[in-house]
Amino acid sequence: MILRRTLLVASTALAAATAMATPSSARPRASSRRHRGAELHLAPARDQVAALRSGTIKSRALLEQYLDHIASTNPGLNAVVTLDPERARAAADAADRHLALTGKVLGPLHGLPMTVKDALETEGLRTTCGSPDLKDHIPVQDADSVALLREAGAVIIGKTNVPVMCQDIQTDNPVFGKTANPFDSTKTAGGSSGGPAAAVAAGLTGLEVGSDLAGSLRLPAAYCGVYALRTSRGASPIVPTRGHIPRPPGWTTSSDMITLGPIARTADDLDLLLDVLAAPAPADRAGWKIDLAAPTRSSLGEYRVGIWADDAYCRVDADTRALLDQVAALVRKAGAEIDDTTRPVDFTASDTLFQRLMYATASATATDSAFAADIEAAAKIPDGDPSGLYLHSRTMRHRDWCLADEERHKLRAAWAGYFADHDILITPATPTAAVPDQSSTPLPQRYITVDGQKRSYYDQTSWLNLASPVGLPAVVLPAGKTDAGLPLAIQIIGPYLADRTVIAAAKELARLLPDPIRPPAFTA
């Protein structure tokens, strides 16, 4: 989750704080382009699971590969910030014993080592969400999504880095410090799932679970050259969110727009983890289940594809525009029906509504005194003044929220109408490749540059936020690279609950695109 204005007061204090040490280093491992037994941790997660099921490799042996790779590679990235090796070894040994004794696996992720975003509570393992106030927080139970991972047989290695309370679009905090982009340490890994995306890209884990309110899952994936899925969300999410921080520890509710979803190095691995994560919250499981529909098409040529390559509201740079042109040509050559003229919604109106709803939901955790101060400050700004968008939204009356929610439902209806005639919509993921890290720059002074033009820092997520207020599934996938070797990505948006369709479209498109580039740390 990211919020645009809540960091203004805190940014000065955070910049002055010092970082704690990350896990210790070890001797580098030799690189290899083949995924033999000694390098299986670099294989797709689905291949790792298959090897664990067949007994080609034991969970403990695979875990040790991961721990070696983390020890040798992570110090240069700072993606993994907390390790739990002894409990992970015990869980891996238990998985190996179970398979040897019964011949059966524990679940679809049997014995698979993986990391978890430090915003998701893990029983008995420190969960800080990058906040000094939570630096000693040891949860007494797992987040619902983490419980699903364990039930599926996953072995939790440790936690990956986030900005303070997930409230930035780059990853740095005073507890653990900054996570570097694995392709260029001067660039941001994105946020708030910067640690998870960097860890997946560098081979420190095969799978991760990220969270996404305003692009926090998809922005880091785009910058780090990996895949990510923002899952569908209606009145309830299809992946349970209890135990995600923020909200604070102990809360049972979450933002009405936040979703959790998988991060992986292949689209096929998104499917693997989606099968595990898509489930009702525990309180609802007695009455209903989630049964996502199969993809609507069997080949790319059968899709009715909308392409929204650029827009005056958030112009993309020359590299990104050229990438969208190349993708459109590939899709057209595959035989798909292309529509590159119509638009589902008005970009400006959609983004403004999203910001209003985001600021409103964020106010839930403000202290009474802070919220009272916001109300007093908002009263001094005239209605309709653009400078008051944040405070007026954050302090809106319940009636005003109901009216905004009505606009959200009308926006959902507009998207549904669009998808009556289109199967998917392809858009840019971001206006540019990964931008320079600005962790040491005060928030009001941050900006990005698009083809030489200075632009708002938050333009990085505008394209991603098309899907956010209406709960649509959206995949980000690596699709190319810049001359400097940075990943470029695109986004595929689909109809509500068509999560498997957008993944299937990503799989089909990936077959036509160049192989994703890997950072040096991947095989270090």
Short mmCIF file of C-alpha atoms in Angstrom, two decimals:
data_model
loop_
_atom_site.label_atom_id
_atom_site.label_comp_id
_atom_site.label_asym_id
_atom_site.label_seq_id
_atom_site.Cartn_x
_atom_site.Cartn_y
_atom_site.Cartn_z
CA MET A 1 0.00 0.00 0.00
CA ILE A 2 1.22 3.51 -0.76
CA LEU A 3 -0.14 6.87 0.21
CA ARG A 4 0.89 10.11 -1.45
CA ARG A 5 0.79 12.60 1.35
CA THR A 6 1.13 10.71 4.62
CA LEU A 7 4.93 10.70 4.34
CA LEU A 8 5.33 14.49 4.25
CA VAL A 9 5.69 14.91 7.99
CA ALA A 10 7.66 11.73 8.54
CA SER A 11 10.17 12.03 5.70
CA THR A 12 12.67 14.25 7.50
CA ALA A 13 12.85 11.97 10.53
CA LEU A 14 13.17 8.84 8.40
CA ALA A 15 15.99 10.27 6.33
CA ALA A 16 18.00 10.90 9.48
CA ALA A 17 17.57 7.39 10.89
CA THR A 18 20.27 4.76 10.59
CA ALA A 19 19.89 1.29 9.10
CA MET A 20 20.46 -2.01 10.84
CA ALA A 21 22.70 -4.73 9.42
CA THR A 22 21.42 -7.32 6.97
CA PRO A 23 22.22 -11.06 6.94
CA SER A 24 25.92 -11.92 6.78
CA SER A 25 27.73 -12.77 3.56
CA ALA A 26 29.39 -15.95 2.39
CA ARG A 27 31.57 -17.04 -0.54
CA PRO A 28 30.03 -16.43 -3.97
CA ARG A 29 28.55 -19.35 -5.85
CA ALA A 30 29.52 -20.21 -9.39
CA SER A 31 27.04 -19.11 -12.01
CA SER A 32 25.23 -21.58 -14.25
CA ARG A 33 22.70 -21.27 -17.03
CA ARG A 34 21.44 -24.80 -16.41
CA HIS A 35 19.23 -25.78 -13.53
CA ARG A 36 20.93 -28.97 -12.44
CA GLY A 37 20.52 -30.22 -8.91
CA ALA A 38 23.13 -27.80 -7.59
CA GLU A 39 21.32 -24.79 -9.07
CA LEU A 40 17.69 -25.86 -8.79
CA HIS A 41 16.86 -22.77 -6.74
CA LEU A 42 17.22 -20.75 -9.95
CA ALA A 43 14.64 -22.84 -11.80
CA PRO A 44 10.98 -21.82 -12.09
CA ALA A 45 9.08 -22.58 -8.90
CA ARG A 46 6.90 -25.13 -10.70
CA ASP A 47 10.04 -27.08 -11.68
CA GLN A 48 11.25 -26.94 -8.08
CA VAL A 49 7.93 -28.30 -6.82
CA ALA A 50 8.04 -31.11 -9.39
CA ALA A 51 11.58 -32.06 -8.31
CA LEU A 52 10.53 -32.07 -4.66
CA ARG A 53 7.51 -34.27 -5.42
CA SER A 54 9.54 -36.76 -7.42
CA GLY A 55 12.34 -36.92 -4.86
CA THR A 56 14.90 -35.56 -7.32
CA ILE A 57 15.89 -33.16 -4.56
CA LYS A 58 15.01 -32.97 -0.89
CA SER A 59 13.50 -29.87 0.65
CA ARG A 60 16.46 -29.52 3.03
CA ALA A 61 18.96 -29.59 0.14
CA LEU A 62 16.97 -27.00 -1.81
CA LEU A 63 16.72 -24.83 1.29
CA GLU A 64 20.50 -24.91 1.73
CA GLN A 65 20.92 -23.77 -1.88
CA TYR A 66 18.70 -20.79 -1.13
CA LEU A 67 20.48 -19.96 2.11
CA ASP A 68 23.86 -20.07 0.34
CA HIS A 69 22.61 -17.83 -2.45
CA ILE A 70 21.08 -15.37 0.01
CA ALA A 71 24.32 -15.25 2.02
CA SER A 72 26.44 -14.52 -1.04
CA THR A 73 24.09 -12.20 -2.94
CA ASN A 74 21.77 -10.42 -0.54
CA PRO A 75 24.35 -8.08 1.05
CA GLY A 76 24.51 -6.17 -2.22
CA LEU A 77 20.73 -5.96 -2.53
CA ASN A 78 19.29 -5.91 0.99
CA ALA A 79 16.13 -7.58 -0.24
CA VAL A 80 15.91 -10.25 2.50
CA VAL A 81 16.01 -8.51 5.90
CA THR A 82 15.12 -11.23 8.40
CA LEU A 83 16.10 -14.89 8.18
CA ASP A 84 14.68 -17.84 10.10
CA PRO A 85 17.09 -20.62 9.08
CA GLU A 86 16.66 -23.01 12.00
CA ARG A 87 12.87 -23.14 11.85
CA ALA A 88 13.09 -23.35 8.06
CA ARG A 89 15.45 -26.31 8.35
CA ALA A 90 13.09 -28.00 10.79
CA ALA A 91 10.15 -27.47 8.42
CA ALA A 92 12.16 -28.75 5.44
CA ASP A 93 13.25 -31.84 7.37
CA ALA A 94 9.64 -32.47 8.39
CA ALA A 95 8.53 -32.25 4.75
CA ASP A 96 11.22 -34.73 3.72
CA ARG A 97 10.25 -37.16 6.50
CA HIS A 98 6.57 -36.93 5.61
CA LEU A 99 7.20 -37.74 1.95
CA ALA A 100 9.55 -40.62 2.84
CA LEU A 101 7.09 -42.15 5.32
CA THR A 102 3.80 -41.66 3.47
CA GLY A 103 4.73 -41.22 -0.16
CA LYS A 104 2.42 -38.20 -0.16
CA VAL A 105 3.15 -34.50 -0.36
CA LEU A 106 2.00 -31.96 2.19
CA GLY A 107 0.34 -29.80 -0.45
CA PRO A 108 0.90 -28.05 -3.78
CA LEU A 109 3.97 -26.21 -2.45
CA HIS A 110 5.39 -29.24 -0.64
CA GLY A 111 8.82 -28.38 0.80
CA LEU A 112 9.27 -25.26 -1.34
CA PRO A 113 11.41 -22.61 0.39
CA MET A 114 10.18 -19.06 -0.07
CA THR A 115 10.29 -15.63 1.52
CA VAL A 116 7.39 -13.44 2.66
CA LYS A 117 6.94 -9.67 2.50
CA ASP A 118 7.66 -8.04 5.86
CA ALA A 119 4.18 -6.50 5.83
CA LEU A 120 2.60 -9.94 6.38
CA GLU A 121 2.56 -11.22 9.93
CA THR A 122 4.43 -14.47 10.56
CA GLU A 123 3.90 -16.38 13.77
CA GLY A 124 7.02 -16.30 15.95
CA LEU A 125 9.04 -14.35 13.36
CA ARG A 126 9.62 -10.61 13.59
CA THR A 127 7.35 -8.55 11.37
CA THR A 128 8.22 -4.85 11.29
CA CYS A 129 6.68 -3.40 8.11
CA GLY A 130 9.81 -1.24 8.16
CA SER A 131 8.60 0.74 11.15
CA PRO A 132 10.78 1.49 14.20
CA ASP A 133 7.62 1.23 16.29
CA LEU A 134 7.34 -2.43 15.24
CA LYS A 135 11.02 -3.38 15.25
CA ASP A 136 10.40 -5.89 18.06
CA HIS A 137 6.94 -7.05 16.93
CA ILE A 138 6.69 -10.87 17.06
CA PRO A 139 3.21 -11.94 15.88
CA VAL A 140 1.42 -14.72 17.72
CA GLN A 141 -0.31 -15.94 14.56
CA ASP A 142 0.23 -15.92 10.82
CA ALA A 143 -1.52 -13.60 8.42
CA ASP A 144 -4.26 -15.55 6.68
CA SER A 145 -2.25 -15.61 3.44
CA VAL A 146 0.85 -16.92 5.22
CA ALA A 147 -1.26 -19.63 6.85
CA LEU A 148 -2.36 -20.67 3.34
CA LEU A 149 1.28 -20.94 2.27
CA ARG A 150 2.13 -23.17 5.22
CA GLU A 151 -0.97 -25.30 4.68
CA ALA A 152 0.21 -25.81 1.10
CA GLY A 153 3.57 -27.08 2.38
CA ALA A 154 5.76 -24.01 1.82
CA VAL A 155 8.87 -23.54 3.96
CA ILE A 156 9.19 -19.91 5.07
CA ILE A 157 12.83 -18.78 4.91
CA GLY A 158 12.44 -15.20 6.09
CA LYS A 159 11.10 -11.71 5.33
CA THR A 160 11.70 -9.22 2.54
CA ASN A 161 12.04 -5.46 2.80
CA VAL A 162 9.40 -2.72 2.54
CA PRO A 163 9.21 1.06 3.07
CA VAL A 164 7.88 2.27 6.41
CA MET A 165 4.32 0.98 6.80
CA CYS A 166 4.32 0.29 3.03
CA GLN A 167 3.84 4.01 2.39
CA ASP A 168 6.24 4.77 -0.43
CA ILE A 169 6.93 3.70 -4.00
CA GLN A 170 10.57 2.96 -3.28
CA THR A 171 11.91 0.68 -0.55
CA ASP A 172 13.90 2.15 2.33
CA ASN A 173 13.33 2.29 6.08
CA PRO A 174 15.27 3.11 9.27
CA VAL A 175 15.08 -0.46 10.54
CA PHE A 176 16.80 -2.24 7.64
CA GLY A 177 17.83 0.41 5.14
CA LYS A 178 17.41 0.51 1.37
CA THR A 179 16.75 -2.28 -1.11
CA ALA A 180 18.67 -1.80 -4.36
CA ASN A 181 17.33 -2.47 -7.81
CA PRO A 182 19.11 -5.69 -8.85
CA PHE A 183 19.88 -4.27 -12.32
CA ASP A 184 21.32 -0.93 -11.20
CA SER A 185 21.97 0.07 -7.59
CA THR A 186 21.38 3.74 -8.41
CA LYS A 187 17.80 2.97 -9.42
CA THR A 188 14.87 2.18 -7.15
CA ALA A 189 13.49 -1.32 -6.79
CA GLY A 190 10.06 0.28 -6.39
CA GLY A 191 7.70 -0.04 -3.48
CA SER A 192 6.15 -1.12 -1.40
CA SER A 193 6.95 -4.69 -2.51
CA GLY A 194 10.50 -3.71 -3.48
CA GLY A 195 12.15 -6.37 -1.33
CA PRO A 196 9.90 -9.16 -2.63
CA ALA A 197 10.36 -8.20 -6.29
CA ALA A 198 14.13 -7.80 -5.97
CA ALA A 199 14.38 -11.14 -4.16
CA VAL A 200 12.47 -12.95 -6.91
CA ALA A 201 14.50 -11.25 -9.65
CA ALA A 202 17.80 -12.16 -7.97
CA GLY A 203 16.87 -15.78 -7.32
CA LEU A 204 16.71 -15.40 -3.54
CA THR A 205 13.22 -16.91 -3.67
CA GLY A 206 11.14 -18.44 -6.44
CA LEU A 207 7.83 -16.97 -5.28
CA GLU A 208 6.61 -14.09 -3.16
CA VAL A 209 3.34 -12.59 -1.98
CA GLY A 210 3.05 -8.86 -2.49
CA SER A 211 0.34 -6.37 -1.59
CA ASP A 212 -1.16 -3.77 -3.88
CA LEU A 213 -3.31 -0.75 -3.16
CA ALA A 214 -1.74 1.83 -5.50
CA GLY A 215 0.64 -0.32 -7.53
CA SER A 216 2.75 -1.55 -4.62
CA LEU A 217 2.87 -5.06 -6.09
CA ARG A 218 3.12 -4.26 -9.79
CA LEU A 219 5.47 -1.25 -9.78
CA PRO A 220 8.39 -3.18 -8.20
CA ALA A 221 7.74 -6.12 -10.51
CA ALA A 222 7.97 -3.80 -13.52
CA TYR A 223 11.19 -2.21 -12.27
CA CYS A 224 12.80 -5.55 -11.35
CA GLY A 225 11.82 -7.48 -14.48
CA VAL A 226 9.48 -10.08 -12.96
CA TYR A 227 5.80 -11.02 -13.14
CA ALA A 228 3.11 -9.95 -10.68
CA LEU A 229 -0.67 -10.27 -10.44
CA ARG A 230 -2.98 -7.84 -8.70
CA THR A 231 -5.87 -10.16 -7.87
CA SER A 232 -9.55 -9.33 -8.23
CA ARG A 233 -11.38 -7.58 -5.45
CA GLY A 234 -15.09 -6.91 -5.07
CA ALA A 235 -16.81 -6.42 -1.74
CA SER A 236 -14.23 -8.91 -0.46
CA PRO A 237 -10.81 -9.82 -1.85
CA ILE A 238 -10.18 -13.22 -3.40
CA VAL A 239 -7.01 -13.48 -1.28
CA PRO A 240 -7.63 -12.85 2.44
CA THR A 241 -5.86 -9.76 3.78
CA ARG A 242 -6.11 -10.10 7.57
CA GLY A 243 -2.64 -9.85 9.07
CA HIS A 244 -1.34 -7.36 6.51
CA ILE A 245 0.28 -4.24 7.97
CA PRO A 246 -1.00 -1.61 7.69
CA ARG A 247 -3.66 -1.83 9.23
CA PRO A 248 -1.90 -2.08 12.59
CA PRO A 249 -1.31 -5.45 14.27
CA GLY A 250 -4.51 -6.78 15.80
CA TRP A 251 -6.90 -5.22 13.28
CA THR A 252 -9.23 -7.63 11.51
CA THR A 253 -10.13 -5.27 8.65
CA SER A 254 -8.06 -3.72 5.86
CA SER A 255 -8.38 -1.06 3.20
CA ASP A 256 -11.34 -1.58 0.87
CA MET A 257 -9.01 -1.55 -2.17
CA ILE A 258 -5.96 -3.52 -1.07
CA THR A 259 -5.25 -6.90 -2.64
CA LEU A 260 -2.56 -9.55 -2.19
CA GLY A 261 -1.08 -11.41 -5.11
CA PRO A 262 1.82 -13.51 -6.38
CA ILE A 263 5.22 -12.39 -7.69
CA ALA A 264 7.20 -14.85 -9.81
CA ARG A 265 9.74 -15.19 -12.59
CA THR A 266 7.25 -16.82 -14.97
CA ALA A 267 3.56 -16.41 -15.70
CA ASP A 268 3.10 -20.13 -15.08
CA ASP A 269 4.37 -19.67 -11.54
CA LEU A 270 1.77 -16.94 -10.96
CA ASP A 271 -0.83 -19.63 -11.62
CA LEU A 272 0.86 -21.99 -9.17
CA LEU A 273 0.71 -19.50 -6.31
CA LEU A 274 -2.74 -18.16 -7.22
CA ASP A 275 -4.12 -21.68 -6.74
CA VAL A 276 -2.85 -21.57 -3.15
CA LEU A 277 -3.80 -18.01 -2.26
CA ALA A 278 -7.29 -17.71 -3.75
CA ALA A 279 -9.53 -18.60 -0.82
CA PRO A 280 -12.21 -17.02 1.35
CA ALA A 281 -11.23 -15.57 4.69
CA PRO A 282 -11.41 -18.25 7.42
CA ALA A 283 -14.71 -16.93 8.79
CA ASP A 284 -16.36 -17.41 5.37
CA ARG A 285 -15.07 -20.85 4.47
CA ALA A 286 -17.99 -22.75 5.97
CA GLY A 287 -20.40 -21.13 3.53
CA TRP A 288 -18.66 -20.51 0.24
CA LYS A 289 -15.53 -21.05 -1.81
CA ILE A 290 -13.68 -19.26 -4.58
CA ASP A 291 -13.73 -21.02 -7.94
CA LEU A 292 -12.07 -18.79 -10.52
CA ALA A 293 -13.12 -19.45 -14.11
CA ALA A 294 -10.73 -20.98 -16.61
CA PRO A 295 -9.20 -18.69 -19.26
CA THR A 296 -11.74 -17.57 -21.84
CA ARG A 297 -9.43 -18.18 -24.81
CA SER A 298 -7.00 -20.96 -25.71
CA SER A 299 -4.60 -18.98 -27.90
CA LEU A 300 -3.51 -15.38 -28.29
CA GLY A 301 -5.01 -15.19 -31.76
CA GLU A 302 -8.48 -15.72 -30.30
CA TYR A 303 -8.35 -12.72 -27.98
CA ARG A 304 -10.16 -9.44 -28.57
CA VAL A 305 -7.42 -7.07 -27.45
CA GLY A 306 -7.64 -3.42 -26.54
CA ILE A 307 -4.39 -1.48 -26.53
CA TRP A 308 -4.07 1.84 -24.66
CA ALA A 309 -0.51 2.80 -25.51
CA ASP A 310 -0.35 6.39 -24.27
CA ASP A 311 -2.51 9.15 -22.86
CA ALA A 312 -2.19 12.89 -22.35
CA TYR A 313 -2.93 12.40 -18.64
CA CYS A 314 0.26 10.36 -18.14
CA ARG A 315 2.57 10.39 -21.15
CA VAL A 316 5.09 7.55 -21.44
CA ASP A 317 8.65 7.89 -22.68
CA ALA A 318 9.95 6.94 -26.11
CA ASP A 319 11.23 3.52 -24.97
CA THR A 320 7.88 2.59 -23.45
CA ARG A 321 5.89 3.82 -26.43
CA ALA A 322 8.14 1.84 -28.80
CA LEU A 323 7.63 -1.21 -26.59
CA LEU A 324 3.84 -0.88 -26.82
CA ASP A 325 4.10 -0.58 -30.61
CA GLN A 326 6.19 -3.76 -30.73
CA VAL A 327 3.74 -5.62 -28.51
CA ALA A 328 0.80 -4.47 -30.66
CA ALA A 329 2.57 -5.75 -33.76
CA LEU A 330 3.18 -9.15 -32.14
CA VAL A 331 -0.43 -9.46 -31.00
CA ARG A 332 -1.69 -8.45 -34.45
CA LYS A 333 0.64 -10.95 -36.14
CA ALA A 334 -0.71 -13.67 -33.85
CA GLY A 335 -4.13 -13.04 -35.38
CA ALA A 336 -5.83 -11.31 -32.47
CA GLU A 337 -8.52 -8.71 -33.00
CA ILE A 338 -6.95 -5.35 -32.10
CA ASP A 339 -8.70 -2.19 -30.92
CA ASP A 340 -6.26 0.64 -30.26
CA THR A 341 -8.72 3.54 -30.34
CA THR A 342 -11.44 3.07 -27.73
CA ARG A 343 -10.92 3.79 -24.06
CA PRO A 344 -12.79 2.08 -21.20
CA VAL A 345 -12.88 5.14 -18.93
CA ASP A 346 -11.74 8.73 -18.60
CA PHE A 347 -8.18 8.50 -17.22
CA THR A 348 -8.31 11.78 -15.29
CA ALA A 349 -11.65 11.10 -13.62
CA SER A 350 -10.66 7.54 -12.73
CA ASP A 351 -7.38 8.57 -11.13
CA THR A 352 -8.97 11.42 -9.18
CA LEU A 353 -11.66 9.11 -7.80
CA PHE A 354 -9.00 6.58 -6.86
CA GLN A 355 -7.01 9.17 -4.94
CA ARG A 356 -10.10 10.32 -3.05
CA LEU A 357 -10.96 6.77 -2.01
CA MET A 358 -7.36 5.97 -1.12
CA TYR A 359 -6.96 9.00 1.12
CA ALA A 360 -10.31 8.28 2.76
CA THR A 361 -9.51 4.67 3.64
CA ALA A 362 -6.09 5.67 5.01
CA SER A 363 -7.66 7.89 7.64
CA ALA A 364 -8.94 4.88 9.58
CA THR A 365 -5.69 4.41 11.47
CA ALA A 366 -5.01 8.07 12.27
CA THR A 367 -4.97 9.00 15.93
CA ASP A 368 -7.88 11.06 17.25
CA SER A 369 -5.69 14.13 17.64
CA ALA A 370 -4.14 13.81 14.19
CA PHE A 371 -7.53 13.36 12.55
CA ALA A 372 -8.91 16.37 14.41
CA ALA A 373 -5.99 18.42 13.09
CA ASP A 374 -6.74 17.21 9.57
CA ILE A 375 -10.36 18.30 9.91
CA GLU A 376 -9.30 21.75 11.11
CA ALA A 377 -6.80 22.11 8.26
CA ALA A 378 -9.28 20.91 5.64
CA ALA A 379 -11.84 23.50 6.73
CA LYS A 380 -9.42 26.27 5.74
CA ILE A 381 -9.17 25.09 2.10
CA PRO A 382 -12.05 26.03 -0.24
CA ASP A 383 -14.06 23.24 -1.83
CA GLY A 384 -12.79 22.48 -5.30
CA ASP A 385 -9.28 23.78 -4.64
CA PRO A 386 -6.90 21.12 -6.05
CA SER A 387 -4.53 21.68 -3.13
CA GLY A 388 -7.24 20.37 -0.82
CA LEU A 389 -7.75 17.00 -2.53
CA TYR A 390 -5.79 15.10 0.12
CA LEU A 391 -7.31 16.69 3.23
CA HIS A 392 -10.85 16.97 1.85
CA SER A 393 -10.74 13.31 0.84
CA ARG A 394 -9.17 12.15 4.10
CA THR A 395 -11.84 13.94 6.18
CA MET A 396 -14.88 13.51 3.95
CA ARG A 397 -18.25 12.92 5.61
CA HIS A 398 -19.76 9.47 5.39
CA ARG A 399 -22.37 10.74 2.93
CA ASP A 400 -19.62 12.05 0.67
CA TRP A 401 -17.87 8.69 0.85
CA CYS A 402 -21.13 6.97 -0.12
CA LEU A 403 -21.37 9.24 -3.15
CA ALA A 404 -17.77 8.50 -4.08
CA ASP A 405 -18.46 4.78 -3.68
CA GLU A 406 -21.44 5.16 -6.02
CA GLU A 407 -19.07 6.70 -8.58
CA ARG A 408 -16.77 3.71 -8.10
CA HIS A 409 -19.61 1.32 -8.92
CA LYS A 410 -20.46 3.34 -12.02
CA LEU A 411 -16.80 3.09 -13.02
CA ARG A 412 -16.96 -0.67 -12.53
CA ALA A 413 -20.01 -0.78 -14.80
CA ALA A 414 -18.12 1.16 -17.48
CA TRP A 415 -15.28 -1.36 -17.35
CA ALA A 416 -17.75 -4.25 -17.49
CA GLY A 417 -19.28 -2.72 -20.62
CA TYR A 418 -15.84 -2.44 -22.17
CA PHE A 419 -15.04 -6.07 -21.44
CA ALA A 420 -18.29 -7.19 -23.05
CA ASP A 421 -16.52 -6.44 -26.34
CA HIS A 422 -12.88 -6.99 -25.31
CA ASP A 423 -11.16 -9.86 -23.52
CA ILE A 424 -8.13 -7.94 -22.24
CA LEU A 425 -6.63 -4.45 -22.28
CA ILE A 426 -2.88 -3.94 -22.71
CA THR A 427 -1.38 -0.75 -21.27
CA PRO A 428 2.01 0.53 -20.17
CA ALA A 429 2.95 -0.56 -16.67
CA THR A 430 4.91 2.61 -15.95
CA PRO A 431 5.88 5.73 -17.91
CA THR A 432 9.57 4.73 -17.85
CA ALA A 433 11.93 2.00 -16.72
CA ALA A 434 13.16 2.14 -13.11
CA VAL A 435 13.84 5.71 -11.99
CA PRO A 436 16.72 6.93 -9.80
CA ASP A 437 16.38 6.10 -6.12
CA GLN A 438 15.37 9.18 -4.15
CA SER A 439 15.41 7.79 -0.61
CA SER A 440 17.57 10.65 0.63
CA THR A 441 15.42 13.33 -1.04
CA PRO A 442 12.56 14.88 0.97
CA LEU A 443 9.24 13.74 -0.41
CA PRO A 444 8.03 17.15 -1.67
CA GLN A 445 11.22 17.50 -3.74
CA ARG A 446 11.01 14.12 -5.49
CA TYR A 447 10.15 13.88 -9.18
CA ILE A 448 10.71 11.69 -12.22
CA THR A 449 11.90 12.66 -15.68
CA VAL A 450 10.06 11.47 -18.79
CA ASP A 451 11.84 12.26 -22.06
CA GLY A 452 13.58 15.19 -20.40
CA GLN A 453 10.41 16.59 -18.81
CA LYS A 454 10.14 16.84 -15.02
CA ARG A 455 7.01 15.05 -13.82
CA SER A 456 5.24 14.20 -10.56
CA TYR A 457 6.90 11.50 -8.46
CA TYR A 458 3.55 9.68 -8.35
CA ASP A 459 3.12 9.49 -12.11
CA GLN A 460 5.04 6.22 -11.74
CA THR A 461 1.82 4.48 -10.68
CA SER A 462 -0.88 6.25 -12.70
CA TRP A 463 -1.24 3.51 -15.31
CA LEU A 464 -1.29 0.83 -12.62
CA ASN A 465 -4.06 2.66 -10.76
CA LEU A 466 -6.52 2.21 -13.60
CA ALA A 467 -7.34 -1.21 -12.14
CA SER A 468 -7.10 -0.29 -8.46
CA PRO A 469 -10.40 1.46 -7.63
CA VAL A 470 -12.52 -1.10 -9.46
CA GLY A 471 -10.85 -4.32 -8.29
CA LEU A 472 -9.87 -5.68 -11.70
CA PRO A 473 -7.17 -8.33 -12.11
CA ALA A 474 -3.99 -6.96 -13.69
CA VAL A 475 -0.74 -8.70 -14.62
CA VAL A 476 2.57 -6.92 -15.07
CA LEU A 477 5.06 -8.80 -17.22
CA PRO A 478 8.59 -8.09 -18.46
CA ALA A 479 8.51 -7.33 -22.18
CA GLY A 480 11.83 -5.76 -23.14
CA LYS A 481 14.74 -3.65 -21.98
CA THR A 482 16.27 -0.23 -22.42
CA ASP A 483 19.63 0.40 -24.07
CA ALA A 484 21.04 0.66 -20.55
CA GLY A 485 19.79 -2.86 -19.74
CA LEU A 486 16.87 -1.95 -17.47
CA PRO A 487 13.68 -4.02 -17.72
CA LEU A 488 10.62 -2.63 -19.49
CA ALA A 489 7.18 -3.98 -18.67
CA ILE A 490 3.58 -3.89 -19.82
CA GLN A 491 0.28 -4.42 -18.01
CA ILE A 492 -2.63 -6.67 -18.97
CA ILE A 493 -5.99 -5.80 -17.37
CA GLY A 494 -8.98 -8.14 -17.53
CA PRO A 495 -12.60 -8.32 -16.37
CA TYR A 496 -13.47 -8.83 -12.72
CA LEU A 497 -12.61 -12.38 -11.61
CA ALA A 498 -10.83 -13.13 -14.90
CA ASP A 499 -7.53 -13.62 -13.05
CA ARG A 500 -6.75 -16.82 -14.91
CA THR A 501 -7.47 -15.14 -18.24
CA VAL A 502 -4.93 -12.35 -17.72
CA ILE A 503 -2.33 -14.90 -16.61
CA ALA A 504 -3.09 -17.04 -19.67
CA ALA A 505 -2.74 -14.01 -21.94
CA ALA A 506 0.61 -13.21 -20.28
CA LYS A 507 1.77 -16.78 -20.93
CA GLU A 508 0.79 -16.56 -24.59
CA LEU A 509 2.44 -13.18 -25.05
CA ALA A 510 5.60 -14.29 -23.22
CA ARG A 511 6.15 -16.93 -25.91
CA LEU A 512 6.47 -14.16 -28.49
CA LEU A 513 8.55 -11.75 -26.43
CA PRO A 514 12.31 -11.90 -25.79
CA ASP A 515 13.32 -13.93 -22.76
CA PRO A 516 13.29 -11.75 -19.64
CA ILE A 517 16.68 -10.37 -18.72
CA ARG A 518 18.22 -11.50 -15.44
CA PRO A 519 20.34 -9.32 -13.15
CA PRO A 520 23.94 -10.30 -12.35
CA ALA A 521 22.88 -11.29 -8.82
CA PHE A 522 20.66 -14.04 -10.25
CA THR A 523 23.58 -16.41 -10.80
CA ALA A 524 26.18 -14.77 -8.54
#
